[in-house]
Short mmCIF file of C-alpha atoms and ligand atoms in Angstrom, two decimals:
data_model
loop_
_atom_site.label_atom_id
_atom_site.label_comp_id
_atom_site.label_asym_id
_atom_site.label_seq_id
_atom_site.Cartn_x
_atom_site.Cartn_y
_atom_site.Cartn_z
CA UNK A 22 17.99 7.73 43.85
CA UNK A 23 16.79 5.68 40.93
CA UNK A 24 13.72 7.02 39.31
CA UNK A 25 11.04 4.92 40.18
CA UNK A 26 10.66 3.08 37.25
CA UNK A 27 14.02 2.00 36.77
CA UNK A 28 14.74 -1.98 37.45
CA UNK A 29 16.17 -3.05 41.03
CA UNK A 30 18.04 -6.10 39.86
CA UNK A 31 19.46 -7.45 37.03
CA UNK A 32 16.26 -10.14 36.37
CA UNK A 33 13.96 -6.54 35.88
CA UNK A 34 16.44 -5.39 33.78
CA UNK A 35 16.18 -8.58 31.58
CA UNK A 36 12.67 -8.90 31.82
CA UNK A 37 12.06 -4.94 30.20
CA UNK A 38 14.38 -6.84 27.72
CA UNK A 39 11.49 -9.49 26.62
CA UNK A 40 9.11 -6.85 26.39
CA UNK A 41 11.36 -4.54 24.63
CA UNK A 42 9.54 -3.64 21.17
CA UNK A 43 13.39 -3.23 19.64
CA UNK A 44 14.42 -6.59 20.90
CA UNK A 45 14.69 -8.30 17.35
CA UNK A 46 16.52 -5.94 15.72
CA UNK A 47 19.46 -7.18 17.97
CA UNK A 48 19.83 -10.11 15.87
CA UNK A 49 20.64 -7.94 12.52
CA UNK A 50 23.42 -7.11 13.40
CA UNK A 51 26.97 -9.74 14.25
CA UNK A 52 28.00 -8.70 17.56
CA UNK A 53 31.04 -10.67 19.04
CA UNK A 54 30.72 -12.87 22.46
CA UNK A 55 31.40 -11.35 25.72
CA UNK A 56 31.48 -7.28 24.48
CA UNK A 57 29.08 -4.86 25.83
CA UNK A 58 29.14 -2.19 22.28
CA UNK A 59 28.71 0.63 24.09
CA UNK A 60 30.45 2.40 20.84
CA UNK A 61 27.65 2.26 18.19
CA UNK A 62 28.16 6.22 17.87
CA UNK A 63 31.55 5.79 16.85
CA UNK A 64 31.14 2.86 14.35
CA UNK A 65 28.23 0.72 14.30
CA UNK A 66 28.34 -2.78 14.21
CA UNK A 67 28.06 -5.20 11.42
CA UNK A 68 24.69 -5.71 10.14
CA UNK A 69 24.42 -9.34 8.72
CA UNK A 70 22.54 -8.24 5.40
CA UNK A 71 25.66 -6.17 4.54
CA UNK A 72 28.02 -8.90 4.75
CA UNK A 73 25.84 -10.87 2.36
CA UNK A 74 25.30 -7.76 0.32
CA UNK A 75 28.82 -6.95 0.19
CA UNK A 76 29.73 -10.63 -1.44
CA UNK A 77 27.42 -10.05 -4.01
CA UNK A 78 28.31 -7.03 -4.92
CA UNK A 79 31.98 -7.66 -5.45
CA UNK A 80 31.31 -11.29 -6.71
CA UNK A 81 28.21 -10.66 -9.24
CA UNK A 82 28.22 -6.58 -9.47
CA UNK A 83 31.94 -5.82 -9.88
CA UNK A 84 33.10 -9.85 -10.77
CA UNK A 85 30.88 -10.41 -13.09
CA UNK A 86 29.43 -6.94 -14.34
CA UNK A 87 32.24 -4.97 -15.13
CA UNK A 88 31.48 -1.70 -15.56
CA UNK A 89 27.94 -2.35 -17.10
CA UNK A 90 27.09 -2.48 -13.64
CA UNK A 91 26.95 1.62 -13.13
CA UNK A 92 23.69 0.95 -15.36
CA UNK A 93 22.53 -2.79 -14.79
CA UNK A 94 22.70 -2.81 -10.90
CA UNK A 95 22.00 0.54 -10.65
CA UNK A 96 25.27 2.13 -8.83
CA UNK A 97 25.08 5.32 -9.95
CA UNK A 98 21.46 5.75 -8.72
CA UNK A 99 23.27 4.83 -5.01
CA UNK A 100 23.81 8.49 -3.81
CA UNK A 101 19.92 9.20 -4.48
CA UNK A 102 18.32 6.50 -3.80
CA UNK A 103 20.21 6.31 -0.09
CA UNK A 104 19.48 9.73 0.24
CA UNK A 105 15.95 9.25 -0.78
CA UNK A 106 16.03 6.74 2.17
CA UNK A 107 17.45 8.97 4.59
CA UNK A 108 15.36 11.52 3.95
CA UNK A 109 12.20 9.91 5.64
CA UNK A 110 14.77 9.51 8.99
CA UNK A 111 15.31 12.66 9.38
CA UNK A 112 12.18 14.73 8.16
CA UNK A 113 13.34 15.86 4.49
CA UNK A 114 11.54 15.36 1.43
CA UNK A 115 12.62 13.12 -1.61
CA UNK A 116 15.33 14.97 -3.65
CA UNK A 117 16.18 16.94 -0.67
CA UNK A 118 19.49 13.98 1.09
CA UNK A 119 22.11 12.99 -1.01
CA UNK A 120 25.09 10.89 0.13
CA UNK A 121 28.26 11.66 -1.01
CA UNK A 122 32.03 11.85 0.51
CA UNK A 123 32.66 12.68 4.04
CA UNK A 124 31.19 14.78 6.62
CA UNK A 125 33.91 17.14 6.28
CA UNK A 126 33.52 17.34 2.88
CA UNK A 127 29.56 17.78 2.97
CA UNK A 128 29.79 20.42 5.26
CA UNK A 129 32.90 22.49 3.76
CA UNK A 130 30.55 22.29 0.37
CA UNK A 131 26.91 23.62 2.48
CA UNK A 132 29.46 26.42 4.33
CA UNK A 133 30.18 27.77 1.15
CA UNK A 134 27.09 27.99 -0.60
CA UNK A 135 25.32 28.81 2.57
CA UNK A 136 27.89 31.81 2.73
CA UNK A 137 27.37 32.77 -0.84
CA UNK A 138 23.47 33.30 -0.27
CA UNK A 139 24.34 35.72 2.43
CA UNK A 140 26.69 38.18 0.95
CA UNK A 141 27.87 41.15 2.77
CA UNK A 142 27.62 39.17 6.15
CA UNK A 143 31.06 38.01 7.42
CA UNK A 144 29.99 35.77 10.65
CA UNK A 145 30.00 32.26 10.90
CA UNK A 146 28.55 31.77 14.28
CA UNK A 147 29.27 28.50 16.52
CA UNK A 148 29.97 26.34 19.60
CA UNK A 149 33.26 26.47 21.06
CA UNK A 150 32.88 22.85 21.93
CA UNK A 151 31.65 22.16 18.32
CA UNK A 152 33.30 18.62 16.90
CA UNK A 153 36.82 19.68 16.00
CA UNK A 154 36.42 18.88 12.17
CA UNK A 155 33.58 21.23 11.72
CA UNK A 156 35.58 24.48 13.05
CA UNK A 157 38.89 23.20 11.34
CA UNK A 158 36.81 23.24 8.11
CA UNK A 159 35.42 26.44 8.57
CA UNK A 160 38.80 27.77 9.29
CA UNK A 161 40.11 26.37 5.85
CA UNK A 162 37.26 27.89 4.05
CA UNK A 163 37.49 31.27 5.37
CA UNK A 164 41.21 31.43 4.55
CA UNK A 165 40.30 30.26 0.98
CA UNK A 166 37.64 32.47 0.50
CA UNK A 167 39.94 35.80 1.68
CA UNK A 168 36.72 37.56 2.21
CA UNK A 169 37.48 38.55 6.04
CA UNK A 170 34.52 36.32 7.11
CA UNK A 171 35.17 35.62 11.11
CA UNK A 172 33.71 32.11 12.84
CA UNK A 173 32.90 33.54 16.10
CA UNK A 174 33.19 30.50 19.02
CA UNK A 175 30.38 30.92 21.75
CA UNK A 176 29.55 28.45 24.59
CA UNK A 177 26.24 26.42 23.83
CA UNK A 178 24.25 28.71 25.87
CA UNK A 179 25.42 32.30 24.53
CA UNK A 180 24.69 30.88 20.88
CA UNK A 181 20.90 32.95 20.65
CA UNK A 182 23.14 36.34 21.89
CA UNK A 183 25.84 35.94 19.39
CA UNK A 184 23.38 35.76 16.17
CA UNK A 185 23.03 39.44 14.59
CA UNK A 186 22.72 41.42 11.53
CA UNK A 187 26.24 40.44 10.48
CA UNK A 188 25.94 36.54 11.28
CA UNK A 189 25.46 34.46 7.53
CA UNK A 190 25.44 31.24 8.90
CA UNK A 191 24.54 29.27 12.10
CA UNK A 192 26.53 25.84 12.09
CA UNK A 193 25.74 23.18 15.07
CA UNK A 194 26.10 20.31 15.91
CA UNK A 195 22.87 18.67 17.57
CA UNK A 196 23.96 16.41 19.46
CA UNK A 197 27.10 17.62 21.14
CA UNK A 198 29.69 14.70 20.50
CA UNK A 199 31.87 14.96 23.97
CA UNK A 200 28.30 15.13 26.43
CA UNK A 201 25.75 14.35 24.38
CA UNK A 202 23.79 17.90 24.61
CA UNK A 203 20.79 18.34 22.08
CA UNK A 204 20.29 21.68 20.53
CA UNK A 205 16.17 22.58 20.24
CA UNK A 206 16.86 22.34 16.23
CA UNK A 207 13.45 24.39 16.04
CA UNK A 208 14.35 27.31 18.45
CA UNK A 209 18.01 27.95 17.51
CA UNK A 210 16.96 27.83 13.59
CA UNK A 211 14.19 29.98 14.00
CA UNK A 212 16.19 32.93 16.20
CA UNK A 213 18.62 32.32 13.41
CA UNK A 214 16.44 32.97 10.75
CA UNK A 215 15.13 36.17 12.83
CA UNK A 216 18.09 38.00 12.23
CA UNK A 217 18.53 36.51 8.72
CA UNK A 218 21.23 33.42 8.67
CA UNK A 219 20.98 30.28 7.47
CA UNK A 220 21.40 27.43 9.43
CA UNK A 221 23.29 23.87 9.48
CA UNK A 222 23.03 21.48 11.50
CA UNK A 223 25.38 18.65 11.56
CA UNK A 224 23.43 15.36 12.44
CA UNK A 225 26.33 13.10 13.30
CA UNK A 226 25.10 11.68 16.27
CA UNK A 227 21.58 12.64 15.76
CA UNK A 228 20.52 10.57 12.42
CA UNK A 229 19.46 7.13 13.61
CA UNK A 230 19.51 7.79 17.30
CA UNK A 231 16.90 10.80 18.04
CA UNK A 232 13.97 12.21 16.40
CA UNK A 233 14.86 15.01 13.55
CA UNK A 234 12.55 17.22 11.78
CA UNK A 235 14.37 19.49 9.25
CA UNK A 236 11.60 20.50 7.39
CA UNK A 237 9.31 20.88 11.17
CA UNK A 238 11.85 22.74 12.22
CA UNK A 239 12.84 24.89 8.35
CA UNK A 240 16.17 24.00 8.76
CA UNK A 241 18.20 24.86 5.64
CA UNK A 242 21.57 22.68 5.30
CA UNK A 243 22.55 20.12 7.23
CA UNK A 244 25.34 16.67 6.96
CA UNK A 245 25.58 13.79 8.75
CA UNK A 246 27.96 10.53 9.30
CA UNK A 247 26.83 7.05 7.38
CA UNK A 248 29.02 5.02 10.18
CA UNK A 249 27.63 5.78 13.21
CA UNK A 250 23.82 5.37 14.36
CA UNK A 251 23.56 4.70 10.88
CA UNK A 252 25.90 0.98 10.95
CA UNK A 253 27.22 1.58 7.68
CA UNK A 254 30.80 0.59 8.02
CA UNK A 255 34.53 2.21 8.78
CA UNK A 256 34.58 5.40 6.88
CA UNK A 257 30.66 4.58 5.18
CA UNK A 258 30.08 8.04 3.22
CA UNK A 259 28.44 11.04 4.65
CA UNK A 260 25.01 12.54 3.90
CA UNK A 261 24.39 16.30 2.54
CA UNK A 262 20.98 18.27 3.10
CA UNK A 263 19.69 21.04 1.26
CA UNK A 264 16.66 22.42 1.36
CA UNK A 265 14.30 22.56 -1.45
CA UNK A 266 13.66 26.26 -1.36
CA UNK A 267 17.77 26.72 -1.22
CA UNK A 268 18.86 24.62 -4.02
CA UNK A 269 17.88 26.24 -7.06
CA UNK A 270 20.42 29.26 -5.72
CA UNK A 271 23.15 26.91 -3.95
CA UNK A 272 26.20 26.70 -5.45
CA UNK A 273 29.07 24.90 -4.02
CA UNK A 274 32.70 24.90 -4.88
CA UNK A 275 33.74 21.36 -5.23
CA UNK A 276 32.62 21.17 -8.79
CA UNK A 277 33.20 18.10 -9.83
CA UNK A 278 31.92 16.16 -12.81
CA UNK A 279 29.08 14.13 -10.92
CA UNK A 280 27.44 17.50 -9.23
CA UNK A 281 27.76 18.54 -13.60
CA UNK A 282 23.88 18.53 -14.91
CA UNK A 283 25.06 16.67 -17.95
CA UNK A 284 28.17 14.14 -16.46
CA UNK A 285 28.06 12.42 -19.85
CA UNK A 286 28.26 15.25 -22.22
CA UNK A 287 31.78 16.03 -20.86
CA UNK A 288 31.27 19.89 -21.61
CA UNK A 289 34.49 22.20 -20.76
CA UNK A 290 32.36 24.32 -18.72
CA UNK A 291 30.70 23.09 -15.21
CA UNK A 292 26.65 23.65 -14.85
CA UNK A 293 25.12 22.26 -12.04
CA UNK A 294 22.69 19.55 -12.01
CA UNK A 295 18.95 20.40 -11.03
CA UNK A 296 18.33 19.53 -7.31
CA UNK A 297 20.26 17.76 -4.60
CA UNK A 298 22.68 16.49 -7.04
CA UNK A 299 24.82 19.48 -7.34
CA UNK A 300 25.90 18.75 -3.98
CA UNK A 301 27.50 15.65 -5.64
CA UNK A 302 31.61 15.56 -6.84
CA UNK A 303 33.27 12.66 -7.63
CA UNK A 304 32.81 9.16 -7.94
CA UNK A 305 30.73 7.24 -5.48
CA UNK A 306 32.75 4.44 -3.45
CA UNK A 307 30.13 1.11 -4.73
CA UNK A 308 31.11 -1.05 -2.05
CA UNK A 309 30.93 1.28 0.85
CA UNK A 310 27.33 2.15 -0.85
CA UNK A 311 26.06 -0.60 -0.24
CA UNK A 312 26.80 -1.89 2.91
CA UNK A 313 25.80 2.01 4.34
CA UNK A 314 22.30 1.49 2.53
CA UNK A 315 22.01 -2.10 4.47
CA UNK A 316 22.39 -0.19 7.88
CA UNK A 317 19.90 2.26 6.34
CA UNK A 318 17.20 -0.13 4.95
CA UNK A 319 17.61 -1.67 9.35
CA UNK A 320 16.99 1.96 10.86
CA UNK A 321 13.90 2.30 8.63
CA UNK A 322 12.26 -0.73 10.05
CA UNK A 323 12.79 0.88 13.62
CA UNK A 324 9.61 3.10 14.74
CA UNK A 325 11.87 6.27 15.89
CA UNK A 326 9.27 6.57 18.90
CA UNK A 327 10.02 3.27 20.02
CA UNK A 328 13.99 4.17 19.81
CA UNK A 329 13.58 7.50 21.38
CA UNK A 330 11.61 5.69 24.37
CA UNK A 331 14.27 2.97 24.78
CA UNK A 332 17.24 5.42 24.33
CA UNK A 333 15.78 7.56 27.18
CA UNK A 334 15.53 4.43 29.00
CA UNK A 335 18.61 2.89 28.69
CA UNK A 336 20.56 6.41 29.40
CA UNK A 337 18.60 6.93 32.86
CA UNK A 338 19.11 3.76 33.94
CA UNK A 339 22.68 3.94 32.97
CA UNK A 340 23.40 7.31 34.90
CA UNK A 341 21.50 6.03 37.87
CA UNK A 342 23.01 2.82 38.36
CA UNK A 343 26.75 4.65 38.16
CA UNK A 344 25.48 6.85 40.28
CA UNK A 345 24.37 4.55 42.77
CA UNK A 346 27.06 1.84 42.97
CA UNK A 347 30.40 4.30 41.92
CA UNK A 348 29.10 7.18 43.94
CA UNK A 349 32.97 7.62 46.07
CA UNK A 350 34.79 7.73 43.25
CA UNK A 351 34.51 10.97 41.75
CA UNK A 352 32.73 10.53 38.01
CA UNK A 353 31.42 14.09 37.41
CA UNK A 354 27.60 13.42 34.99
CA UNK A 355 28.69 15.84 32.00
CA UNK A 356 25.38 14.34 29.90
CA UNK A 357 21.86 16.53 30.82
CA UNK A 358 19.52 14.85 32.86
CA UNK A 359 16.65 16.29 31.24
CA UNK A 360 15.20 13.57 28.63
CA UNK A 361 14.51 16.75 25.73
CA UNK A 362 18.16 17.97 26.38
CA UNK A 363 19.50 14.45 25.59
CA UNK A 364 21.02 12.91 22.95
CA UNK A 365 21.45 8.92 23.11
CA UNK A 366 24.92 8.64 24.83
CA UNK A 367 25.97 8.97 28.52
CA UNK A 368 29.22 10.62 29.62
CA UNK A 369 31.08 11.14 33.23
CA UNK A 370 34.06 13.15 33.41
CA UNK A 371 36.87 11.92 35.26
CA UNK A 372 40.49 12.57 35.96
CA UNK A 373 41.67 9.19 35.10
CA UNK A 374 39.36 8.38 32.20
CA UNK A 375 41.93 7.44 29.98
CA UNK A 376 43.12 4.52 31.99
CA UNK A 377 39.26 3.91 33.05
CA UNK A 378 38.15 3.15 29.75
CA UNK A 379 41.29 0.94 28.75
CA UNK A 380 40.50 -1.25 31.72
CA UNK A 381 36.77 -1.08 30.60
CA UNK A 382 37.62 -2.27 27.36
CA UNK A 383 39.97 -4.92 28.32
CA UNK A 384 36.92 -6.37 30.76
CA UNK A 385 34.40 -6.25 27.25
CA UNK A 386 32.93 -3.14 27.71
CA UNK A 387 33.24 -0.81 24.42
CA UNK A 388 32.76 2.72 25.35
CA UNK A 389 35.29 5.46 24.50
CA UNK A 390 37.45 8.31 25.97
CA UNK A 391 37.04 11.47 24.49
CA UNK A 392 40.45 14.18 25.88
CA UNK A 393 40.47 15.68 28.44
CA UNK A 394 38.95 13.50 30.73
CA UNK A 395 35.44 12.13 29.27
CA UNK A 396 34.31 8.35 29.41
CA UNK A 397 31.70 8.18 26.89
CA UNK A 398 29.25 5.90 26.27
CA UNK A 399 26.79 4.85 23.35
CA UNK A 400 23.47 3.77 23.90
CA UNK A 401 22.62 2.47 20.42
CA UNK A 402 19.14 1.36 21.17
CA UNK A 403 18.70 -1.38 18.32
CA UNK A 404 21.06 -3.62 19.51
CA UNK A 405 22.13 -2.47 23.16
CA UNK A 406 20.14 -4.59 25.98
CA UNK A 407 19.06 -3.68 29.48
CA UNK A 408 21.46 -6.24 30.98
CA UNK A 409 23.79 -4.48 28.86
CA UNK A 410 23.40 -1.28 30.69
CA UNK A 411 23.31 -2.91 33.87
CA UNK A 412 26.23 -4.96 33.14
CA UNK A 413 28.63 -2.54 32.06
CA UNK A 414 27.66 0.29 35.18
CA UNK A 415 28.36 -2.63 37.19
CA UNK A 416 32.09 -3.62 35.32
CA UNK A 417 32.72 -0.05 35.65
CA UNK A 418 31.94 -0.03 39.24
CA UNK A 419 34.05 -3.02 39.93
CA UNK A 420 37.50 -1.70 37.83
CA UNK A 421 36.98 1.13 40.29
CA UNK A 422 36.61 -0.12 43.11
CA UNK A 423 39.55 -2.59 42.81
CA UNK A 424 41.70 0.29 41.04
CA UNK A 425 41.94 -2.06 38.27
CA UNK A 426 42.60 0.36 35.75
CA UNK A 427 46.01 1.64 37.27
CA UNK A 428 48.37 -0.52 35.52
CA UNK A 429 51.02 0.63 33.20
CA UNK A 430 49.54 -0.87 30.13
CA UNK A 431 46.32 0.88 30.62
CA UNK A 432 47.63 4.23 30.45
CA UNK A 433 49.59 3.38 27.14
CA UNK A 434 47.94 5.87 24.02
CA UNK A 435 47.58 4.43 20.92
CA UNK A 436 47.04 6.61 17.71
CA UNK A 437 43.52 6.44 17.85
CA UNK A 438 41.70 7.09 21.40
C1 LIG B 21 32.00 12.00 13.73
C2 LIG B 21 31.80 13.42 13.38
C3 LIG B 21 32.31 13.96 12.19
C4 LIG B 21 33.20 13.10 11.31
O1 LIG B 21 33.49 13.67 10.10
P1 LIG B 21 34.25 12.79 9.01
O2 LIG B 21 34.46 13.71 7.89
O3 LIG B 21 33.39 11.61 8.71
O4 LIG B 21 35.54 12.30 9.61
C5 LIG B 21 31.98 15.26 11.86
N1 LIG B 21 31.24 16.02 12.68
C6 LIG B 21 30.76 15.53 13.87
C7 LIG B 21 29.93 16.39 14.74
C8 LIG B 21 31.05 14.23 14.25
O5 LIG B 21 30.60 13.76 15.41
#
């Protein structure tokens, strides 16, 4: 059953999309005819200020500017300034958000300093289920290290129990990437900080999407993707977090010249910059700068109640409208039905949803499979529509019923799934 307030036909659906306080935003961004972009947590779409931006950067900045630019269009202020940005989206101060690199990168540089303020503690707790990056990258820095530190893989629910007097470092994910489970950021950081670990929370698919409070909830590291709720572009650099109180004491290894607190002296011997930019290394990447700060600059203008509300509304009336119409074929709800345990993405588990979601995509409906056997879909509430929800549960319910999606070329892999 539908929760009561949920449209009955696709005209409701459309008309919660006049009334929809979000609706402009939409029109930001370029989205191609006939696709349903039920991806926007995997890469956003274009917004039509970067394009624009993008051309004048390469024409004007780089073209024309040469490398005066760094100074006369400000690129080496990017990292900050972006961060500055960010900051307000996610409940951090000024000076706190830096962007820099990749996820991977971000975090491998907060696990090590976090580590490094908690000496004589050797356990790195997390989720088994954790994104696969995060755990590979702890594993690399614990065989670097050589210090017999031990990441210690518990399911979502046994996380509180696994934190003791040995445990450093707490690193989560928020919002679980495969089902879209939110961690209570406040409650697991402040158990954590009971038994005395630091905490980070990777924001991948939270920044942009849900409502984050790092300082509410005294969180002390965290990173997050540029590319995803974010809309800054294949591969659009990653965010870094560190607490104010922390960075005076955080040291990370990846010492490069930019992180230095005097780049331009060129000393022999590293010395961190003051603040936040000690979590910086190399050389920023201009052009991927400034399209990420376009897709930044859009999620500002959003009221993050209003995207909450519509995210919440868009998921339930996604789960009950599968649930209604593809009820006999065996999709499995893997996302929690409870609005606070939500992130913004809806997932069913199914034996065949490799083959599902080619035959999805081939009918214009973006989503993605995630192994084993997860369909997963976005609900990126700036540019995602009520039709669109109704739409693609009723595609999906169609390329089931007819078995559409049992043809050879829809069980074909290709490298990236
Ligand atoms: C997408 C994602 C990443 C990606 O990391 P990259 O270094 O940008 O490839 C990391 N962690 C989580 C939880 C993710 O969802």
């Amino acid at each position: 059953m539908a929760p009561a307030h949920l449209p009955t036909s696709r005209a409701a659906a459309a008309a919660l999309d006049v009334h929809d306080p979000l609706a402009s935003f939409r029109a930001r961004f370029y989205l191609p005819e006939g696709v349903i972009y039920l991806d926007g947590n995997s890469l956003g779409p274009l917004p039509g200020a970067a394009r624009q931006r993008l051309a004048q950067v390469v024409e004007a900045e780089w073209g024309e500017g040469l490398i005066r630019s760094w100074n006369a269009a400000g690129w080496i202020e990017l990292p900050r300034r972006i961060g500055d940005k960010l900051a307000r989206l996610i409940g951090a101060q000024p000076g706190e958000v830096i962007v820099a690199d990749s996820t991977s990168i971000n975090l491998f540089k907060v696990l090590a300093g976090a580590l490094a303020l908690r000496p004589g503690r050797r356990r790195i707790v997390s989720e088994r289920d954790n994104f696969p990056t995060d755990l590979y990258m702890a594993q690399g820095l614990i065989e670097l290290i050589g210090g017999g530190h031990e990441l210690r893989l518990v399911e979502a629910d046994e996380i509180g129990d696994a934190m003791d007097e040995d445990t450093a470092v707490v690193m989560l994910t928020h919002v679980n990437y495969r089902d879209g489970r939110m961690h209570d950021m406040a409650a697991v950081t402040r158990r954590a900080h009971a038994c005395g670990a630091l905490v980070i929370w990777d924001l991948a698919h939270s920044a942009g999407a849900v409502p984050v409070n790092l300082n509410g909830a005294q969180a002390d590291f965290a990173v997050g993707c540029g590319y995803k709720y974010l809309n800054g572009g294949p591969g659009a650099p990653a965010f870094v977090f560190v607490a104010r109180r922390h960075q005076a004491d955080f040291r990370q290894p990846l010492a490069g010249w930019l992180g230095h607190a005097q780049p331009f002296a060129f000393e022999t011997d590293y010395r961190p910059a003051e603040g936040i930019a000690r979590a910086l290394c190399g050389t920023p990447p201009i052009l991927s700068l400034a399209a990420l700060e376009c897709g930044v600059d859009i999620a500002l203008e959003a009221p993050m109640s209003a995207v909450r509300a519509k995210s919440l509304a868009l998921t339930d009336l996604f789960i009950a409208l599968v649930e209604q119409r593809c009820a006999s074929h065996g999709l499995r709800l893997v996302t929690p039905r409870e609005p606070d345990r939500r992130g913004s993405q809806v997932c069913f588990a199914h034996p065949n949803a490799f083959p599902i979601m080619q035959a999805l995509i081939a009918r214009g409906v973006i989503g993605d499979f995630r192994a084993p056997d997860i369909l997963r879909f976005g609900f990126a509430p700036l540019f995602v529509r009520y039709v669109d929800a109704w739409d693609a549960a009723h595609i999906l319910a169609d390329v089931l019923d007819a078995r559409a999606w049992d043809r050879p070329e829809f069980h074909r892999r290709a490298k990236v799934t």
